[in-house]
């Protein structure tokens, strides 16, 4: 089991460029998430998906789009990158656990710099 | 609505001394609570979770946390710090059952000196 993988690991973009971050999980999880992590801010949810073909906005969705065409993949897109999107991006996945709770499994992160 | 407050942004201890990382939560329902650890340049790893069973929860690497409803706290402890414990720790609250988003605290950086 690879768990949750993210590509790429690092990326530098110029303002206005676009890119797509790929997240893949091999645990057959229903739910997938994209977070961004900034110093002193903890993790903030960008978008999430509760199943194939469905997506929803999280806490900080502006400037991002997502797609979940296959259950195992969750893509995060930046159409026109801005310096404010410089961050570390984490993908996570989960299913409902015992006792009605669940834990999320995180990927290793993608460090994005926008100049 | 739910929120979580980690009371210290940084905690410094000496190797072999006890660790206490403090977390208070706010929730309009009985929450599920987690502690995650993040080592430098790594993803997040689950340390332990509380899901309305035993109030004292044991996790990996000798960590444990106690859920205290009357104090709305879920503090993380370890009897004896090890150098490898140096990392950032996140307290997380969520609503149990069904699907609900996680709410993360802002993190506590644990520094361990020899």
XYZ file of N, CA and C in Angstrom:
687
model
N 0.829 -1.205 0.000
C 0.000 0.000 0.000
C 0.858 1.247 0.000
N 0.686 2.090 -1.018
C 1.410 3.352 -1.039
C 0.712 4.383 -0.166
N -0.579 4.194 0.121
C -1.320 5.162 0.926
C -1.771 6.318 0.055
N -1.423 7.530 0.464
C -1.776 8.733 -0.279
C -0.505 9.302 -0.894
N -0.519 9.473 -2.196
C 0.635 10.036 -2.884
C 0.244 11.336 -3.558
N 1.214 12.236 -3.669
C 0.983 13.537 -4.296
C 2.094 13.817 -5.297
N 1.693 14.363 -6.440
C 2.685 14.818 -7.420
C 2.279 16.190 -7.921
N 3.254 17.099 -8.145
C 4.677 16.944 -7.829
C 4.963 17.200 -6.350
N 6.190 17.062 -5.945
C 6.600 17.369 -4.571
C 6.956 18.850 -4.425
N 7.498 19.427 -5.451
C 7.874 20.841 -5.436
C 7.488 21.450 -6.782
N 7.151 22.758 -6.738
C 6.871 23.448 -7.992
C 7.040 24.928 -7.775
N 7.617 25.577 -8.783
C 7.710 27.040 -8.768
C 6.944 27.553 -9.982
N 6.037 28.462 -9.752
C 5.217 29.056 -10.816
C 5.437 30.553 -10.858
N 5.193 31.120 -12.026
C 5.143 32.576 -12.127
C 3.689 33.015 -12.012
N 3.486 34.214 -11.533
C 2.130 34.757 -11.401
C 1.390 34.650 -12.728
N 0.173 34.105 -12.642
C -0.655 33.966 -13.830
C -0.588 32.598 -14.493
N 0.417 31.814 -14.157
C 0.510 30.473 -14.733
C -0.510 29.550 -14.078
N -0.761 28.444 -14.745
C -1.704 27.463 -14.205
C -0.979 26.152 -13.934
N -1.565 25.349 -13.064
C -1.023 24.021 -12.820
C -2.073 23.153 -12.141
N -1.810 21.851 -12.162
C -2.680 20.883 -11.506
C -1.857 20.017 -10.582
N -2.341 19.878 -9.361
C -1.745 18.959 -8.397
C -2.563 17.679 -8.388
N -1.850 16.543 -8.389
C -2.538 15.257 -8.422
C -2.409 14.550 -7.081
N -3.505 14.030 -6.599
C -3.524 13.214 -5.395
C -4.104 11.852 -5.751
N -3.449 10.798 -5.286
C -3.946 9.445 -5.535
C -3.909 8.655 -4.235
N -4.956 7.844 -4.018
C -4.987 6.975 -2.834
C -5.393 5.564 -3.260
N -4.774 4.583 -2.589
C -5.035 3.179 -2.940
C -5.735 2.436 -1.808
N -6.459 3.159 -0.950
C -7.137 2.561 0.200
C -8.637 2.443 0.000
N -9.096 2.735 -1.201
C -10.511 2.651 -1.535
C -11.377 3.572 -0.669
N -10.794 4.697 -0.282
C -11.529 5.646 0.552
C -12.547 6.426 -0.261
N -13.679 6.722 0.395
C -14.718 7.507 -0.261
C -14.392 9.002 -0.260
N -13.840 9.480 0.839
C -13.668 10.919 1.017
C -12.234 11.336 0.719
N -12.103 12.461 0.050
C -10.780 13.029 -0.207
C -10.836 14.523 0.020
N -9.666 15.116 0.339
C -9.594 16.515 0.779
C -8.318 17.182 0.249
N -8.394 18.455 0.046
C -7.211 19.278 -0.200
C -7.130 20.366 0.859
N -5.935 20.466 1.467
C -5.656 21.496 2.473
C -4.470 22.330 2.025
N -4.377 23.514 2.567
C -3.153 24.275 2.473
C -2.649 24.565 3.882
N -1.335 24.591 4.022
C -0.727 24.851 5.317
C 0.195 26.053 5.202
N -0.096 27.050 5.996
C 0.721 28.260 6.053
C 1.221 28.444 7.485
N 2.387 29.044 7.659
C 2.975 29.178 9.003
C 2.005 29.841 9.981
N 1.844 29.210 11.151
C 1.000 29.759 12.196
C -0.493 29.668 11.938
N -0.890 28.983 10.858
C -2.316 28.929 10.498
C -2.903 27.528 10.625
N -2.102 26.539 10.934
C -2.610 25.173 10.912
C -2.936 24.768 9.476
N -3.828 23.810 9.328
C -4.276 23.389 7.996
C -5.663 23.960 7.743
N -5.868 24.452 6.545
C -7.182 24.981 6.175
C -7.698 24.223 4.950
N -8.952 23.843 5.025
C -9.555 23.019 3.986
C -9.900 23.872 2.764
N -9.447 23.426 1.592
C -9.716 24.159 0.355
C -10.993 23.621 -0.300
N -10.973 22.352 -0.669
C -12.120 21.653 -1.234
C -12.102 20.226 -0.736
N -13.243 19.563 -0.829
C -13.279 18.158 -0.478
C -14.277 17.432 -1.377
N -14.228 16.105 -1.280
C -15.116 15.273 -2.092
C -15.597 14.097 -1.250
N -16.894 13.841 -1.278
C -17.446 12.714 -0.513
C -17.726 11.521 -1.413
N -17.316 11.599 -2.662
C -17.467 10.467 -3.553
C -17.115 10.850 -4.973
N -16.947 9.834 -5.797
C -16.610 10.058 -7.201
C -17.645 10.960 -7.856
N -17.153 11.970 -8.556
C -18.039 12.888 -9.265
C -18.634 14.002 -8.432
N -18.299 14.062 -7.137
C -18.838 15.115 -6.265
C -17.705 15.903 -5.635
N -17.888 17.210 -5.526
C -16.926 18.062 -4.837
C -17.681 19.134 -4.066
N -17.008 19.720 -3.082
C -17.628 20.779 -2.292
C -16.555 21.742 -1.822
N -16.981 22.986 -1.534
C -16.045 23.995 -1.079
C -15.748 23.848 0.406
N -14.504 24.135 0.741
C -14.099 24.160 2.137
C -14.011 25.572 2.646
N -13.053 25.808 3.497
C -12.900 27.099 4.164
C -12.296 28.169 3.260
N -11.348 27.780 2.395
C -10.629 28.753 1.569
C -10.611 28.315 0.102
N -11.754 28.286 -0.597
C -11.815 27.723 -1.949
C -11.429 28.663 -3.082
N -11.380 29.974 -2.811
C -11.209 30.937 -3.906
C -9.856 30.771 -4.589
N -9.903 30.750 -5.932
C -8.690 30.629 -6.736
C -8.308 29.195 -7.057
N -9.134 28.238 -6.585
C -8.843 26.819 -6.792
C -10.056 26.124 -7.406
N -9.786 25.090 -8.206
C -10.861 24.209 -8.661
C -10.402 22.773 -8.463
N -11.355 21.864 -8.380
C -11.041 20.467 -8.132
C -11.897 19.576 -9.014
N -11.419 18.354 -9.194
C -12.227 17.349 -9.894
C -11.936 15.978 -9.319
N -12.998 15.146 -9.305
C -12.885 13.777 -8.789
C -13.565 12.870 -9.810
N -12.854 12.621 -10.903
C -13.415 11.798 -11.980
C -13.306 10.317 -11.658
N -12.290 9.947 -10.884
C -12.119 8.567 -10.460
C -12.050 8.537 -8.940
N -12.511 7.482 -8.351
C -12.567 7.394 -6.892
C -11.184 7.568 -6.275
N -10.154 7.066 -6.916
C -8.835 7.068 -6.297
C -8.053 8.365 -6.517
N -8.570 9.260 -7.355
C -7.814 10.475 -7.680
C -8.601 11.731 -7.345
N -7.877 12.747 -6.894
C -8.495 14.038 -6.584
C -7.521 15.111 -7.061
N -7.946 15.919 -8.032
C -7.075 16.903 -8.645
C -7.391 18.298 -8.121
N -6.334 19.058 -7.872
C -6.478 20.460 -7.453
C -5.847 21.334 -8.521
N -6.632 22.275 -9.049
C -6.144 23.148 -10.106
C -6.048 24.595 -9.672
N -5.004 25.241 -10.171
C -4.866 26.685 -10.017
C -4.899 27.259 -11.419
N -5.910 28.031 -11.747
C -6.063 28.534 -13.117
C -5.123 29.702 -13.400
N -4.942 30.568 -12.427
C -4.088 31.740 -12.592
C -3.397 31.997 -11.253
N -2.197 31.449 -11.101
C -1.542 31.457 -9.800
C -1.214 32.877 -9.327
N -1.324 33.064 -8.011
C -1.004 34.338 -7.371
C -0.008 34.093 -6.249
N 0.818 35.082 -5.903
C 1.782 34.895 -4.815
C 1.126 34.451 -3.498
N -0.136 34.838 -3.271
C -0.837 34.446 -2.046
C -1.112 32.947 -1.987
N -0.915 32.262 -3.115
C -1.118 30.815 -3.146
C 0.178 30.052 -2.875
N 1.244 30.753 -2.579
C 2.466 30.107 -2.113
C 2.167 29.427 -0.785
N 2.369 28.117 -0.739
C 1.964 27.357 0.431
C 2.434 25.919 0.283
N 2.170 25.130 1.311
C 2.345 23.684 1.216
C 0.950 23.079 1.143
N 0.722 22.259 0.152
C -0.595 21.667 -0.087
C -0.579 20.191 0.301
N -1.564 19.823 1.095
C -1.702 18.435 1.527
C -3.021 17.866 1.030
N -2.924 16.650 0.552
C -4.107 15.874 0.216
C -4.321 14.843 1.322
N -5.570 14.495 1.559
C -5.898 13.481 2.558
C -7.086 12.664 2.073
N -7.239 11.474 2.649
C -8.407 10.654 2.334
C -8.881 9.968 3.600
N -10.141 9.537 3.594
C -10.696 8.874 4.773
C -11.936 8.081 4.399
N -12.282 7.154 5.307
C -13.576 6.506 5.321
C -14.141 6.661 6.709
N -15.361 6.263 6.889
C -15.929 6.322 8.219
C -15.312 5.203 9.043
N -14.832 5.537 10.242
C -14.170 4.559 11.091
C -15.116 3.954 12.096
N -14.574 3.190 13.013
C -15.401 2.551 14.045
C -15.929 3.602 14.999
N -17.088 3.355 15.553
C -17.677 4.300 16.505
C -18.165 5.559 15.860
N -18.297 5.557 14.556
C -18.827 6.727 13.872
C -17.807 7.806 13.607
N -16.565 7.592 13.986
C -15.551 8.611 13.716
C -14.630 8.082 12.632
N -13.767 8.918 12.156
C -12.850 8.492 11.123
C -11.567 9.273 11.284
N -10.497 8.758 10.682
C -9.256 9.508 10.664
C -8.883 9.754 9.219
N -8.175 10.823 8.999
C -7.723 11.148 7.660
C -6.262 10.739 7.506
N -5.951 10.212 6.333
C -4.592 9.814 6.002
C -4.034 10.851 5.035
N -2.856 11.363 5.373
C -2.298 12.484 4.624
C -1.188 12.059 3.686
N -1.107 12.762 2.568
C 0.014 12.627 1.666
C 1.210 13.412 2.181
N 2.344 13.337 1.491
C 3.569 13.985 1.958
C 3.626 15.478 1.687
N 2.718 15.991 0.874
C 2.678 17.423 0.627
C 3.352 17.839 -0.669
N 2.889 18.993 -1.187
C 3.489 19.648 -2.350
C 3.824 21.073 -1.949
N 5.086 21.439 -2.104
C 5.511 22.801 -1.763
C 5.462 23.643 -3.029
N 4.561 24.618 -3.033
C 4.361 25.471 -4.204
C 4.808 26.887 -3.890
N 5.629 27.426 -4.791
C 6.052 28.824 -4.681
C 5.599 29.562 -5.922
N 4.934 30.692 -5.723
C 4.482 31.526 -6.843
C 5.234 32.850 -6.775
N 5.962 33.154 -7.839
C 6.787 34.377 -7.836
C 6.165 35.480 -8.678
N -21.228 24.388 15.309
C -19.948 25.052 15.103
C -18.904 24.409 16.013
N -17.685 24.445 15.592
C -16.609 23.849 16.365
C -15.349 24.670 16.187
N -14.502 24.659 17.203
C -13.213 25.333 17.117
C -12.262 24.668 18.081
N -10.994 24.905 17.885
C -9.980 24.338 18.762
C -8.874 25.368 18.973
N -8.400 25.451 20.198
C -7.348 26.389 20.557
C -6.184 25.638 21.178
N -5.035 25.769 20.562
C -3.822 25.218 21.161
C -3.152 26.367 21.909
N -2.981 26.172 23.190
C -2.651 27.280 24.071
C -1.211 27.745 23.971
N -0.345 26.933 23.392
C 1.069 27.303 23.274
C 1.519 27.120 21.831
N 2.168 28.114 21.271
C 2.684 27.950 19.911
C 4.003 27.173 19.928
N 4.760 27.297 21.009
C 6.025 26.586 21.174
C 6.126 26.057 22.598
N 6.656 24.835 22.722
C 6.949 24.253 24.028
C 8.367 23.681 23.959
N 9.178 24.036 24.942
C 10.553 23.528 24.994
C 10.738 22.655 26.221
N 11.297 21.468 26.027
C 11.577 20.544 27.125
C 12.964 19.968 26.947
N 13.470 19.396 28.012
C 14.728 18.656 27.942
C 14.430 17.183 27.755
N 15.321 16.493 27.085
C 15.146 15.060 26.881
C 14.995 14.368 28.232
N 14.014 13.464 28.325
C 13.782 12.739 29.559
C 12.791 13.385 30.502
N 12.362 14.616 30.216
C 11.370 15.298 31.072
C 9.982 15.155 30.461
N 8.922 15.399 31.266
C 7.564 15.221 30.751
C 7.188 16.276 29.705
N 6.258 15.864 28.848
C 5.717 16.745 27.815
C 4.241 17.001 28.104
N 3.832 18.258 27.981
C 2.412 18.630 28.082
C 2.115 19.622 26.970
N 1.232 19.243 26.050
C 0.758 20.141 24.991
C -0.731 20.338 25.215
N -1.140 21.589 25.337
C -2.501 21.893 25.766
C -3.419 22.222 24.608
N -4.645 21.703 24.719
C -5.658 21.916 23.681
C -7.011 22.086 24.346
N -7.702 23.152 24.015
C -9.099 23.344 24.415
C -9.965 23.372 23.170
N -11.162 22.875 23.299
C -12.052 22.832 22.149
C -13.381 23.477 22.475
N -14.095 23.808 21.428
C -15.458 24.309 21.555
C -16.304 23.571 20.544
N -17.426 23.035 21.006
C -18.268 22.264 20.102
C -19.703 22.272 20.609
N -20.647 22.331 19.702
C -22.057 22.327 20.079
C -22.605 20.899 20.159
N -21.747 19.886 20.050
C -22.144 18.493 20.145
C -21.002 17.747 20.810
N -21.175 16.463 21.081
C -20.084 15.661 21.632
C -19.088 15.389 20.522
N -17.893 15.892 20.643
C -16.968 15.830 19.507
C -16.146 14.552 19.465
N -15.542 14.322 18.324
C -14.379 13.443 18.214
C -13.155 14.340 18.166
N -12.084 13.896 18.789
C -10.869 14.704 18.883
C -9.658 13.870 18.491
N -8.711 14.526 17.861
C -7.508 13.855 17.387
C -6.282 14.703 17.744
N -5.149 14.014 17.842
C -3.854 14.679 17.808
C -3.077 14.092 16.633
N -2.550 15.027 15.799
C -1.684 14.641 14.695
C -0.295 15.226 14.959
N 0.730 14.538 14.428
C 2.102 15.020 14.532
C 2.662 15.206 13.128
N 3.458 16.261 12.975
C 4.099 16.526 11.691
C 5.583 16.758 11.926
N 6.396 15.829 11.454
C 7.840 16.028 11.518
C 8.270 16.919 10.366
N 9.427 17.565 10.483
C 9.850 18.538 9.469
C 9.792 17.978 8.056
N 9.143 18.733 7.192
C 9.039 18.394 5.769
C 8.335 17.054 5.525
N 7.474 16.685 6.408
C 6.708 15.443 6.272
C 5.214 15.744 6.301
N 4.419 14.720 5.951
C 2.979 14.832 6.087
C 2.552 14.624 7.532
N 1.259 14.647 7.775
C 0.726 14.493 9.126
C 0.455 13.030 9.431
N 0.734 12.653 10.663
C 0.521 11.283 11.111
C -0.373 11.306 12.339
N -1.351 10.413 12.392
C -2.249 10.360 13.537
C -1.524 9.798 14.751
N -1.586 10.520 15.874
C -1.023 10.052 17.140
C -2.052 9.260 17.939
N -3.239 9.846 18.072
C -4.298 9.197 18.837
C -5.626 9.878 18.531
N -6.729 9.202 18.951
C -8.048 9.782 18.724
C -8.992 9.427 19.866
N -9.894 10.344 20.147
C -10.956 10.140 21.123
C -12.282 10.108 20.375
N -13.058 9.022 20.636
C -14.322 8.875 19.909
C -15.443 8.467 20.853
N -15.505 9.050 22.032
C -16.559 8.861 23.039
C -16.510 7.517 23.738
N -15.400 6.847 23.682
C -15.223 5.617 24.469
C -14.460 6.024 25.739
N -13.339 5.400 26.024
C -12.557 5.735 27.217
C -12.045 7.162 27.123
N -12.089 7.881 28.248
C -11.660 9.284 28.228
C -10.139 9.417 28.209
N -9.421 8.406 28.670
C -7.957 8.419 28.589
C -7.573 7.597 27.365
N -6.941 8.257 26.425
C -6.634 7.622 25.150
C -5.125 7.458 25.021
N -4.712 6.256 24.671
C -3.278 6.001 24.476
C -2.990 5.977 22.981
N -1.852 6.581 22.625
C -1.491 6.638 21.220
C -0.144 5.985 20.969
N 0.422 6.343 19.840
C 1.711 5.770 19.478
C 2.840 6.516 20.181
N 3.990 5.867 20.257
C 5.217 6.475 20.786
C 5.093 6.983 22.219
N 4.237 6.355 23.018
C 4.125 6.696 24.423
C 3.282 7.909 24.751
N 2.633 8.501 23.774
C 1.765 9.649 24.012
C 0.385 9.203 24.489
N -0.246 10.037 25.280
C -1.625 9.817 25.668
C -2.304 11.165 25.873
N -3.632 11.132 25.847
C -4.407 12.354 26.026
C -5.660 12.012 26.817
N -6.118 12.972 27.591
C -7.316 12.765 28.398
C -8.399 13.752 27.989
N -9.575 13.227 27.677
C -10.728 14.057 27.335
C -11.420 14.478 28.627
N -11.518 15.776 28.859
C -12.200 16.306 30.042
C -13.320 17.225 29.575
N -14.524 16.685 29.624
C -15.670 17.442 29.116
C -15.917 18.700 29.938
N -15.769 18.586 31.254
C -16.048 19.730 32.124
C -15.095 20.891 31.865
N -13.900 20.587 31.395
C -12.903 21.617 31.114
C -12.773 21.876 29.606
N -13.519 21.171 28.809
C -13.429 21.208 27.333
C -11.968 21.168 26.892
N -11.241 20.182 27.428
C -9.817 20.077 27.116
C -9.477 18.686 26.620
N -8.366 18.618 25.910
C -7.860 17.347 25.379
C -6.346 17.488 25.295
N -5.704 17.574 26.443
C -4.265 17.812 26.505
C -3.473 16.547 26.186
N -2.362 16.734 25.508
C -1.478 15.638 25.105
C -0.299 15.570 26.060
N 0.019 14.359 26.532
C 1.126 14.204 27.466
C 2.010 13.028 27.082
N 3.237 13.083 27.598
C 4.169 11.972 27.475
C 5.091 12.040 28.682
N 5.335 10.937 29.359
C 6.114 10.982 30.607
C 7.562 11.423 30.420
N 8.164 11.047 29.284
C 9.588 11.285 29.100
C 9.865 11.610 27.632
N 10.303 12.818 27.375
C 10.523 13.250 25.987
C 11.774 12.612 25.398
N 11.678 12.346 24.111
C 12.811 11.832 23.355
C 13.136 12.828 22.261
N 14.383 12.845 21.841
C 14.799 13.796 20.797
C 13.925 13.655 19.553
N 13.523 12.441 19.241
C 12.720 12.189 18.036
C 11.301 12.741 18.146
N 10.904 13.214 19.334
C 9.568 13.796 19.504
C 9.502 15.232 18.993
N 10.647 15.821 18.698
C 10.659 17.196 18.209
C 9.899 17.274 16.888
N 8.811 18.032 16.880
C 7.913 18.088 15.721
C 6.835 19.120 16.017
N 5.926 19.303 15.056
C 4.759 20.146 15.294
C 3.554 19.245 15.540
N 2.745 19.620 16.504
C 1.594 18.821 16.911
C 0.317 19.618 16.710
N -0.689 18.939 16.154
C -1.960 19.588 15.864
C -3.097 18.887 16.598
N -3.894 19.662 17.284
C -5.125 19.178 17.895
C -6.258 19.427 16.902
N -7.136 18.453 16.755
C -8.165 18.522 15.717
C -9.504 18.095 16.306
N -10.567 18.798 15.943
C -11.905 18.456 16.416
C -12.803 18.212 15.213
N -13.721 17.267 15.375
C -14.701 17.019 14.337
C -15.969 16.484 14.956
N -16.992 16.427 14.151
C -18.273 15.906 14.595
C -18.313 14.424 14.283
N -18.607 13.566 15.262
C -18.612 12.126 14.990
C -19.828 11.705 14.195
N -19.689 10.638 13.474
C -20.812 10.088 12.729
C -20.995 10.779 11.403
N -21.230 10.010 10.378
C -21.444 10.600 9.070
C -20.195 11.304 8.594
N -20.359 12.323 7.800
C -19.219 13.069 7.316
C -19.211 14.459 7.948
N -18.029 14.909 8.315
C -17.886 16.279 8.791
C -16.442 16.700 8.603
N -16.240 17.962 8.345
C -14.871 18.431 8.148
C -14.135 18.496 9.471
N -12.820 18.401 9.382
C -11.952 18.555 10.545
C -11.645 20.026 10.744
N -11.537 20.443 11.992
C -11.070 21.782 12.323
C -9.753 21.640 13.064
N -8.711 22.237 12.506
C -7.363 22.102 13.053
C -7.033 23.279 13.958
N -6.287 22.981 15.040
C -5.652 24.058 15.770
C -4.469 24.581 14.972
N -3.867 25.663 15.471
C -2.786 26.288 14.727
C -1.441 25.614 14.953
N -1.410 24.635 15.821
C -0.193 23.860 15.994
C 0.650 24.301 17.169
N 1.361 23.329 17.765
C 2.347 23.597 18.813
C 3.655 22.946 18.395
N 4.693 23.750 18.332
C 6.010 23.226 17.981
C 6.687 22.752 19.258
N 7.047 21.477 19.301
C 7.742 20.905 20.452
C 9.240 20.859 20.158
N 9.999 21.522 20.998
C 11.452 21.535 20.877
C 12.031 20.703 22.017
N 12.938 19.786 21.695
C 13.529 18.910 22.697
C 15.039 19.120 22.690
N 15.557 19.500 23.827
C 17.009 19.743 23.935
C 17.677 18.602 24.699
N 18.955 18.334 24.367
C 19.656 17.212 25.005
C 19.939 17.485 26.480
